[in-house]
Tab-separated table of C-alpha atoms in Angstrom:
chain	number	residue	atom	x	y	z
A	136	MET	CA	95.095	72.338	140.442
A	137	ASP	CA	96.102	69.627	138.013
A	138	ALA	CA	96.130	69.333	134.220
A	139	ILE	CA	92.457	68.295	134.082
A	140	ASP	CA	91.416	71.337	136.135
A	141	ALA	CA	93.455	73.525	133.790
A	142	LYS	CA	91.713	71.968	130.784
A	143	ILE	CA	88.300	72.542	132.386
A	144	LEU	CA	89.165	76.187	133.062
A	145	GLN	CA	90.567	76.686	129.553
A	146	THR	CA	87.433	75.189	128.003
A	147	LEU	CA	85.068	77.259	130.143
A	148	GLN	CA	86.990	80.450	129.331
A	149	GLY	CA	86.371	79.774	125.655
A	150	ASP	CA	82.690	78.921	126.133
A	151	GLY	CA	81.109	79.432	129.536
A	152	GLN	CA	77.818	78.055	128.227
A	153	THR	CA	79.134	74.650	127.234
A	154	SER	CA	77.051	71.844	128.675
A	155	MET	CA	78.454	69.702	131.450
A	156	SER	CA	78.187	66.619	129.240
A	157	ARG	CA	80.168	68.285	126.442
A	158	LEU	CA	82.734	69.568	128.945
A	159	SER	CA	83.150	66.099	130.437
A	160	GLU	CA	83.758	64.657	126.947
A	161	GLN	CA	86.335	67.353	126.134
A	162	VAL	CA	88.339	66.776	129.305
A	163	GLY	CA	87.947	62.999	129.422
A	164	LEU	CA	85.994	62.614	132.665
A	165	SER	CA	82.666	61.091	133.593
A	166	LEU	CA	79.812	63.563	133.872
A	167	SER	CA	79.671	63.298	137.675
A	168	ALA	CA	83.461	63.663	138.113
A	169	CYS	CA	83.522	66.679	135.807
A	170	HIS	CA	80.591	68.293	137.611
A	171	ARG	CA	82.286	67.711	140.977
A	172	ARG	CA	85.516	69.347	139.726
A	173	VAL	CA	83.679	72.365	138.333
A	174	LYS	CA	81.883	72.837	141.665
A	175	LEU	CA	85.242	72.620	143.506
A	176	LEU	CA	86.786	75.165	141.100
A	177	GLU	CA	83.845	77.492	141.758
A	178	ALA	CA	84.004	76.998	145.542
A	179	SER	CA	87.757	77.640	145.630
A	180	GLY	CA	87.338	80.918	143.725
A	181	LYS	CA	89.263	79.814	140.636
A	182	ILE	CA	86.019	80.314	138.715
A	183	ALA	CA	84.870	83.740	139.839
A	184	GLY	CA	81.627	83.731	137.852
A	185	TYR	CA	80.110	83.460	134.407
A	186	ALA	CA	79.260	86.289	132.041
A	187	ALA	CA	78.612	87.062	128.396
A	188	ARG	CA	81.530	88.714	126.597
A	189	LEU	CA	80.118	91.687	124.699
A	190	ASP	CA	81.481	93.251	121.527
A	191	ARG	CA	82.372	96.811	122.547
A	192	VAL	CA	81.861	98.346	119.097
A	193	GLU	CA	78.613	96.465	118.423
A	194	ILE	CA	77.076	97.865	121.622
A	195	GLY	CA	78.009	101.411	120.642
A	196	LEU	CA	81.246	101.987	122.557
A	197	GLU	CA	83.377	103.157	119.636
A	198	LEU	CA	86.358	104.440	121.609
A	199	GLN	CA	88.708	102.609	123.900
A	200	ILE	CA	90.929	104.884	125.933
A	201	PHE	CA	93.724	104.325	128.412
A	202	ILE	CA	94.465	107.073	130.916
A	203	GLU	CA	97.640	107.350	132.926
A	204	ILE	CA	96.895	109.125	136.182
A	205	LYS	CA	99.270	110.645	138.681
A	206	ILE	CA	97.915	111.467	142.119
A	207	LEU	CA	99.097	114.271	144.405
A	208	SER	CA	100.933	111.917	146.733
A	209	THR	CA	101.137	108.269	147.606
A	210	ARG	CA	99.792	108.939	151.076
A	211	ARG	CA	97.187	106.384	152.015
A	212	SER	CA	94.441	109.046	152.175
A	213	ASP	CA	95.116	110.265	148.604
A	214	MET	CA	95.257	106.721	147.259
A	215	GLU	CA	92.059	105.696	149.037
A	216	ALA	CA	90.224	108.846	147.890
A	217	PHE	CA	91.196	108.160	144.284
A	218	GLU	CA	90.367	104.449	144.417
A	219	THR	CA	86.987	105.101	146.063
A	220	ALA	CA	86.065	107.687	143.414
A	221	ILE	CA	87.114	105.378	140.566
A	222	ALA	CA	85.165	102.433	142.012
A	223	ASP	CA	81.967	104.512	141.743
A	224	MET	CA	82.405	105.212	138.014
A	225	PRO	CA	80.823	102.512	135.836
A	226	GLU	CA	82.528	103.973	132.742
A	227	ILE	CA	85.870	102.854	134.169
A	228	LEU	CA	86.391	99.292	132.969
A	229	GLU	CA	89.687	98.669	134.740
A	230	CYS	CA	92.002	100.515	137.073
A	231	HIS	CA	95.492	99.288	137.912
A	232	MET	CA	98.054	100.721	140.306
A	233	ILE	CA	101.283	100.776	138.307
A	234	SER	CA	104.937	101.579	138.787
A	235	GLY	CA	106.738	104.261	136.848
A	236	GLU	CA	106.028	107.908	136.116
A	237	PHE	CA	102.264	107.586	136.725
A	238	ASP	CA	100.475	105.928	139.624
A	239	TYR	CA	97.441	104.350	137.924
A	240	LEU	CA	96.411	103.079	134.507
A	241	VAL	CA	92.697	103.250	133.731
A	242	ARG	CA	90.802	101.729	130.790
A	243	VAL	CA	87.615	103.346	129.540
A	244	ALA	CA	85.160	102.532	126.751
A	245	SER	CA	83.158	105.468	125.425
A	246	ARG	CA	80.482	106.138	122.805
A	247	ASP	CA	82.407	109.047	121.330
A	248	THR	CA	84.812	111.888	122.130
A	249	LYS	CA	82.036	114.037	123.598
A	250	ALA	CA	81.119	111.348	126.132
A	251	TYR	CA	84.792	110.846	126.978
A	252	GLU	CA	85.321	114.593	127.392
A	253	HIS	CA	82.388	114.674	129.819
A	254	LEU	CA	83.955	111.878	131.886
A	255	TYR	CA	87.364	113.578	131.774
A	256	ARG	CA	86.190	117.115	132.639
A	257	ASN	CA	83.297	116.417	134.970
A	258	ARG	CA	84.301	113.264	136.803
A	259	LEU	CA	88.007	112.393	136.620
A	260	SER	CA	89.455	115.903	136.814
A	261	ARG	CA	87.289	116.644	139.846
A	262	ILE	CA	88.785	113.893	141.989
A	263	PRO	CA	90.729	115.977	144.543
A	264	SER	CA	93.725	113.635	144.687
A	265	VAL	CA	94.349	113.692	140.902
A	266	ALA	CA	97.421	115.730	139.948
A	267	GLU	CA	97.885	114.841	136.268
A	268	MET	CA	96.250	112.746	133.537
A	269	LYS	CA	97.532	111.561	130.172
A	270	THR	CA	95.061	110.188	127.617
A	271	LEU	CA	96.083	107.399	125.245
A	272	LEU	CA	93.504	106.779	122.522
A	273	THR	CA	93.413	103.266	121.087
A	274	VAL	CA	93.734	103.379	117.293
A	275	SER	CA	93.006	99.670	116.861
A	276	THR	CA	92.977	96.564	118.996
A	277	VAL	CA	95.438	93.950	117.827
A	278	LYS	CA	94.491	91.344	120.445
A	279	GLU	CA	91.580	91.491	122.864
A	280	PHE	CA	91.662	89.627	126.174
A	281	SER	CA	89.915	86.276	125.768
A	282	GLY	CA	91.119	84.360	128.808
A	283	TYR	CA	94.201	83.425	130.760
A	284	HIS	CA	96.867	81.103	129.352
A	285	LEU	CA	96.900	78.049	131.605
A	286	GLU	CA	99.530	75.761	130.064
């Protein structure tokens, strides 16, 4: 990946709907060369896909919550049971295995506290390998993810 590829990726992260002709102008390539590079970036997996970025609050998901989760053990079976259960929960936006006191960090968006309580009591707490959970309620978002820094 060279500087032009990085510029293409940076531009597409900011606006995935930009036209190929506009993109080629912004990165200083001919239309065909730019198109060829984008196709190579897609084929290599550097561009994983295209999607609309939604405004969480505007679509009715008022709360953003992080949950630290400790599982019973780090045996493969407990980890796989937890990860399989989490993968089947569309309310879970992200799940990361972490180091430290807890084993996983989960991010959730929820309509309200009642919906979150339902997820907590009826889904998360019923995963057999879960030993402990700690809820961290987001008060405000200072900076939202908008793309990777490529320079």
